[in-house]
PDB file of C-alpha atoms in Angstrom:
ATOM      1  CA  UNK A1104      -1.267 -12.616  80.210  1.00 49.00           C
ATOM      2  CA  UNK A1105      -1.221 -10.070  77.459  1.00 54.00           C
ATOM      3  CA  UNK A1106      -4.342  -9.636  75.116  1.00 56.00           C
ATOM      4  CA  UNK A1107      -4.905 -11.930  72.127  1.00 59.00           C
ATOM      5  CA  UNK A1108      -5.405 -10.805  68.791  1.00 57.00           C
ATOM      6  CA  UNK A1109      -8.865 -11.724  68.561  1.00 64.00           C
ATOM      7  CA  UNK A1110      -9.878  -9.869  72.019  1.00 82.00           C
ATOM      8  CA  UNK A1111      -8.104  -6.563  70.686  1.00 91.00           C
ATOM      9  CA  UNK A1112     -10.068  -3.626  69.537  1.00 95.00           C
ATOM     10  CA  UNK A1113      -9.521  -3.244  65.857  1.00 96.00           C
ATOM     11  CA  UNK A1114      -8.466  -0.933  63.614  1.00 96.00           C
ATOM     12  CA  UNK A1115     -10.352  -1.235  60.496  1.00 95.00           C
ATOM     13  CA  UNK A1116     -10.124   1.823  58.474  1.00 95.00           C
ATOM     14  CA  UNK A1117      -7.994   4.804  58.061  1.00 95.00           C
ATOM     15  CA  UNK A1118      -8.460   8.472  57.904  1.00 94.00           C
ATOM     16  CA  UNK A1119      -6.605  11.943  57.874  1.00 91.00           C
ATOM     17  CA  UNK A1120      -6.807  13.628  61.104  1.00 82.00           C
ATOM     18  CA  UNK A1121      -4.297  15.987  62.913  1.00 78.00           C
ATOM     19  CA  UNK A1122      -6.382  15.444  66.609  1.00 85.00           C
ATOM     20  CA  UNK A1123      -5.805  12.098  67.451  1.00 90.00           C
ATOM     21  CA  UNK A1124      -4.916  11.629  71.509  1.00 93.00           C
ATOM     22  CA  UNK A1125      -2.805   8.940  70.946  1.00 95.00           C
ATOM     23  CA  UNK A1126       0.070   7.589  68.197  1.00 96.00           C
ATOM     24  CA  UNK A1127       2.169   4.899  67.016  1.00 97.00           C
ATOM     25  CA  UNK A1128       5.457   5.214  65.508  1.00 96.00           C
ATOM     26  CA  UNK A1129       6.387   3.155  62.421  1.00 96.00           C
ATOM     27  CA  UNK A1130       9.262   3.132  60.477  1.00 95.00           C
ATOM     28  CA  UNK A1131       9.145   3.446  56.297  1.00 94.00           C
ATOM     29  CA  UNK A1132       8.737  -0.620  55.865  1.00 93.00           C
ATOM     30  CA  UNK A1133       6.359  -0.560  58.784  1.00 95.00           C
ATOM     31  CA  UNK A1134       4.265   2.116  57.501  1.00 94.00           C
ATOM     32  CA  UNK A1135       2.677  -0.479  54.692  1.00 93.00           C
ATOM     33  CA  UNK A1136       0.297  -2.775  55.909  1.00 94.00           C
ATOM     34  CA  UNK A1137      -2.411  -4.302  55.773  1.00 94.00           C
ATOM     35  CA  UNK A1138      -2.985  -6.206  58.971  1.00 96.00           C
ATOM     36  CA  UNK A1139      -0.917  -6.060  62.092  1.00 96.00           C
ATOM     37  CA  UNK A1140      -0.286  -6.084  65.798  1.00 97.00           C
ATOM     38  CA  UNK A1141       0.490  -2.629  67.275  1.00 97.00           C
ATOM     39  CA  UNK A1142       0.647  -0.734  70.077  1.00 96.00           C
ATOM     40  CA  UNK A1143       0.623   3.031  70.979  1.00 96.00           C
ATOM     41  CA  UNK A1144       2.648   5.298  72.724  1.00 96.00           C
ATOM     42  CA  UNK A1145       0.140   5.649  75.286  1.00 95.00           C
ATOM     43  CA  UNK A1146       0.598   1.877  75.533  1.00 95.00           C
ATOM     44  CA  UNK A1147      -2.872   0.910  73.997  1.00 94.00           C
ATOM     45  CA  UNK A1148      -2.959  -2.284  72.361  1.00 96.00           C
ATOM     46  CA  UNK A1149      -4.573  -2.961  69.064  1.00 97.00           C
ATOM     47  CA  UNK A1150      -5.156  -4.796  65.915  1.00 97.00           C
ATOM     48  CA  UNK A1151      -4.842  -2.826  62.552  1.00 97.00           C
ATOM     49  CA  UNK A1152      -7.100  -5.218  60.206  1.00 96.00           C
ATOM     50  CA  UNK A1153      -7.954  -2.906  56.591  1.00 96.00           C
ATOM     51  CA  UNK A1154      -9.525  -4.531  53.540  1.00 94.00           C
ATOM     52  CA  UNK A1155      -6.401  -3.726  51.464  1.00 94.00           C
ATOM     53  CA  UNK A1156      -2.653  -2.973  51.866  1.00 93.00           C
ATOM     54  CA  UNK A1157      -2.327   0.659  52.282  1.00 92.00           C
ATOM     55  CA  UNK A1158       0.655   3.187  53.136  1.00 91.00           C
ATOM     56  CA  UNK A1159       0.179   5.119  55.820  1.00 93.00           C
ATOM     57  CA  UNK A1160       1.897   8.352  56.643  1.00 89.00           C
ATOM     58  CA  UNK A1161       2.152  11.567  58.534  1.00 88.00           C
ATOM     59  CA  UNK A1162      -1.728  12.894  59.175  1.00 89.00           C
ATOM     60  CA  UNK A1163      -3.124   9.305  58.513  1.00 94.00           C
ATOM     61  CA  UNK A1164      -5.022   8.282  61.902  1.00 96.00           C
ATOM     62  CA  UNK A1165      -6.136   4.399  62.410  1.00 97.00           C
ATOM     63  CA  UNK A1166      -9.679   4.571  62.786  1.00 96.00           C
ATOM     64  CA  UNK A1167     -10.893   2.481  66.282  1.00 96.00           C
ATOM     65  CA  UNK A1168     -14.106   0.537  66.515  1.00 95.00           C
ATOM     66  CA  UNK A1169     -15.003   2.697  69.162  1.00 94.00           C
ATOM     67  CA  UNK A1170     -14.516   6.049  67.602  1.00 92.00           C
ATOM     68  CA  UNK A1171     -11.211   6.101  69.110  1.00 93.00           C
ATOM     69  CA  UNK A1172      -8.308   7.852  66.738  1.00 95.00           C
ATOM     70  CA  UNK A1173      -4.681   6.595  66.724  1.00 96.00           C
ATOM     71  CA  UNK A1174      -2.231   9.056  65.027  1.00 96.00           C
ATOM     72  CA  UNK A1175       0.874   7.264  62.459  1.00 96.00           C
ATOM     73  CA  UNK A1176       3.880   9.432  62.823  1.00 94.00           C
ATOM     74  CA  UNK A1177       6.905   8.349  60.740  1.00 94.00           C
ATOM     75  CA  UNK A1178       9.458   6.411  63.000  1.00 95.00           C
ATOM     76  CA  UNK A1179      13.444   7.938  63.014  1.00 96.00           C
ATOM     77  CA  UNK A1180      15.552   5.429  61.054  1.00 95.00           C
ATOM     78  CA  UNK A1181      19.305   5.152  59.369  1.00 95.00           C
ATOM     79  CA  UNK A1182      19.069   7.577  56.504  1.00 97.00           C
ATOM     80  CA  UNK A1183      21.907   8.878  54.286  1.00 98.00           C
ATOM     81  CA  UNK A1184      22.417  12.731  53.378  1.00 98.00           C
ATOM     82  CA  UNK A1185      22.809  12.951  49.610  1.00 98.00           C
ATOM     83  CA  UNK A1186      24.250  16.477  48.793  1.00 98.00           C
ATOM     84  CA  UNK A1187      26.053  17.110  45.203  1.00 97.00           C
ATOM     85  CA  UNK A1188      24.984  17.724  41.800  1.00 97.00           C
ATOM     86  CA  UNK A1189      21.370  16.834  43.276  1.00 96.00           C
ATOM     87  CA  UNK A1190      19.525  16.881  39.859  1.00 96.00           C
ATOM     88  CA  UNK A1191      22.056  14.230  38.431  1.00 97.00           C
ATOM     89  CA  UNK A1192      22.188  11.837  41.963  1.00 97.00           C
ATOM     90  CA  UNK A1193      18.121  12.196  42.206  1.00 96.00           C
ATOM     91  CA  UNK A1194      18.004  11.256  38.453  1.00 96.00           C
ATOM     92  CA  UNK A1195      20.414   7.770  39.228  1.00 96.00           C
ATOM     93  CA  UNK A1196      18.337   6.903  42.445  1.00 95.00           C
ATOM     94  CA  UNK A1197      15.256   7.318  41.137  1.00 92.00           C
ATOM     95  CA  UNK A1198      16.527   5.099  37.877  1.00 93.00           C
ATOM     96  CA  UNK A1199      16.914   2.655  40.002  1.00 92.00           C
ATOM     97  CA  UNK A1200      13.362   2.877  41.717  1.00 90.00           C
ATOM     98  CA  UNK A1201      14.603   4.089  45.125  1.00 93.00           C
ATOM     99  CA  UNK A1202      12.473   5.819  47.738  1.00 93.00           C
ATOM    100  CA  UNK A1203      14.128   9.393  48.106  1.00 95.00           C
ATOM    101  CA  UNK A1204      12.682  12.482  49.882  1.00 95.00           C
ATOM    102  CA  UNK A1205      13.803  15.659  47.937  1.00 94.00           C
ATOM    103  CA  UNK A1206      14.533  18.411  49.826  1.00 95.00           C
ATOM    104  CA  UNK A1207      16.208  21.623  48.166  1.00 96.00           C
ATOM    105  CA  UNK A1208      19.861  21.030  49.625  1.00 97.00           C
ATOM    106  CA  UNK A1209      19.674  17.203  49.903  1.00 98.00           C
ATOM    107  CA  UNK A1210      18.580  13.983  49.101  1.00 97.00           C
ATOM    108  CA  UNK A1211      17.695  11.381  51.742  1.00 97.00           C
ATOM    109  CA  UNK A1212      17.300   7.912  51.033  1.00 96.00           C
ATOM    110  CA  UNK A1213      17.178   4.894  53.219  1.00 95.00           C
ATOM    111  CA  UNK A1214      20.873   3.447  54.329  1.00 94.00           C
ATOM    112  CA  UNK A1215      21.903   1.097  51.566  1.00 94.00           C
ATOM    113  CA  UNK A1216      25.801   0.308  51.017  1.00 95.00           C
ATOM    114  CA  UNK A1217      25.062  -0.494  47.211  1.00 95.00           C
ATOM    115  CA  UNK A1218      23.764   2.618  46.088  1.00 96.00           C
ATOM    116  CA  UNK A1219      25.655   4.697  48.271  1.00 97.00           C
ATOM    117  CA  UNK A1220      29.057   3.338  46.813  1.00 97.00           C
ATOM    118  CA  UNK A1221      27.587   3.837  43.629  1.00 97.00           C
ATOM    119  CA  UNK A1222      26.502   7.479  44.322  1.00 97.00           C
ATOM    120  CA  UNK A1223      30.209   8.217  45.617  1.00 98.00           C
ATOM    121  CA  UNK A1224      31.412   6.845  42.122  1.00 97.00           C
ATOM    122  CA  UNK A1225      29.006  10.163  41.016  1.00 97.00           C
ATOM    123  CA  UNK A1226      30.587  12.457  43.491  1.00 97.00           C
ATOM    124  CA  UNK A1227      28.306  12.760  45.968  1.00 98.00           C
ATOM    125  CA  UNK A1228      28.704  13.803  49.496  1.00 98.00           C
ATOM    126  CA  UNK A1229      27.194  10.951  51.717  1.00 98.00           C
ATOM    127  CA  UNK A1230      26.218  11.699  55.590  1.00 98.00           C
ATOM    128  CA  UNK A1231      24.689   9.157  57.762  1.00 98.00           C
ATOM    129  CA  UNK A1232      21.292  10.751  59.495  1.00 98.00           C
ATOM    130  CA  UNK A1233      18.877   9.359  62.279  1.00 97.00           C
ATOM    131  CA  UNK A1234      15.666  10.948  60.746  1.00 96.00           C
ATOM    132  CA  UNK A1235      12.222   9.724  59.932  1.00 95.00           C
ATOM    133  CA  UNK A1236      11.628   9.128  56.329  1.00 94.00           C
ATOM    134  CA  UNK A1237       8.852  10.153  54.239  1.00 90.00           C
ATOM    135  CA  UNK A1238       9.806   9.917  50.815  1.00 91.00           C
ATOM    136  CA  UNK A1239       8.467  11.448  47.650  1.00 84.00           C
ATOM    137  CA  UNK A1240       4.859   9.627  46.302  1.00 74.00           C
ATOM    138  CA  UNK A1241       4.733   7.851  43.492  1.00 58.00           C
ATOM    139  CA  UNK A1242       3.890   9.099  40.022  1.00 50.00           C
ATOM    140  CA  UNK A1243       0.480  10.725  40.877  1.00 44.00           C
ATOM    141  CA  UNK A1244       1.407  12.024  44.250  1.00 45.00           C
ATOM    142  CA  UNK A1245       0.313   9.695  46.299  1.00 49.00           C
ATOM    143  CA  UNK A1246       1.377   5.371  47.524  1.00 52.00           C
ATOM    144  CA  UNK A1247       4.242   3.998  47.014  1.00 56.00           C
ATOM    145  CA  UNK A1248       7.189   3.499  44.591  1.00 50.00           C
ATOM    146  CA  UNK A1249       8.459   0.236  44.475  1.00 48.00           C
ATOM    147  CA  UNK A1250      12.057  -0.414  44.397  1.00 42.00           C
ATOM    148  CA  UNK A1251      13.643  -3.390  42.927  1.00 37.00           C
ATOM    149  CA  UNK A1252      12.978  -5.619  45.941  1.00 39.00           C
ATOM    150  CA  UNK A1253       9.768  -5.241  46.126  1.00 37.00           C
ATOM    151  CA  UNK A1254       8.815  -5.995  42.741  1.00 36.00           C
ATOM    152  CA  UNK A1255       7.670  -3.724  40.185  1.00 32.00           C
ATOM    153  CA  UNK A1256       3.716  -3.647  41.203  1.00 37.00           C
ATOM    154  CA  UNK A1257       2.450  -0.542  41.925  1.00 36.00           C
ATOM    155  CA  UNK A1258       1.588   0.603  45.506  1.00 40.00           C
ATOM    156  CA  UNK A1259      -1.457   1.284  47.062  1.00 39.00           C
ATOM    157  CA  UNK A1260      -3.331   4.276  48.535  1.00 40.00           C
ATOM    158  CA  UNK A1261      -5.821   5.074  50.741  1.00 39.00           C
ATOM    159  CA  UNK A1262      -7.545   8.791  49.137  1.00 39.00           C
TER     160      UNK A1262
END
């Protein structure tokens, strides 16, 4: 019978760290928590249990009770390809308070068939993609922006 929560080792903090032995993929809406059932790639079960919500990312490491070090890697997931005028598309996604990574020839944002009719209407080029997604921080560089759906709160961080 598999482990229950309560007799898993716990994750209880987070830190930055680019040695960990171990990692767990996690997909964009996965990579915001606050406590959770996971396991690793290495098969290790665990319990991620933090004080607060935070948003973990590339470099972020969940912190063991025993010392141990479990790496977050950003999972692949359905993406679209933005490419066109990209300072006039960026300026209508991020209007409408959507998580976009901003790379110099394109725009990826996570698949949604709402905006992306709307950013045809603009002219853009759209391309499906299988690619994990780590989107630009929020105003200071750092958390979250939160879209519509999620409210209009700001996001959390872990410096």
């Amino acid at each position: 019978m598999g482990q229950t929560a309560s007799s898993l080792i716990r994750a209880t903090s987070v830190a930055h760290a680019h040695d960990a032995p171990d990692h767990v993929a996690l997909d964009y809406e996965a990579r915001l928590l606050r406590r959770k059932r996971l396991t690793s790639a290495g098969g290790r079960g665990f319990l991620v249990d933090l004080p607060e919500v935070v948003s973990v990312g590339a470099g972020d490491c969940f912190v063991l009770e025993d010392g141990g070090l479990i790496a977050v890697e950003p999972a692949p997931e359905a993406l679209v390809a933005v490419t066109g005028d990209l300072p006039r598309l960026a300026w209508h996604i991020g209007n409408r308070h959507t998580p976009c990574r901003i790379e110099p020839d394109r725009l990826l944002i996570r698949a949604d068939h709402v905006l992306e009719a709307m950013l045809a209407q603009l002219g853009a080029v759209l391309t499906p993609v299988t690619e994990p997604f780590s989107p630009e921080g929020g105003a200071y560089g750092h958390g979250r922006t939160m879209g519509h759906s999620h409210g209009h709160g700001h996001g959390h961080s872990h410096d």
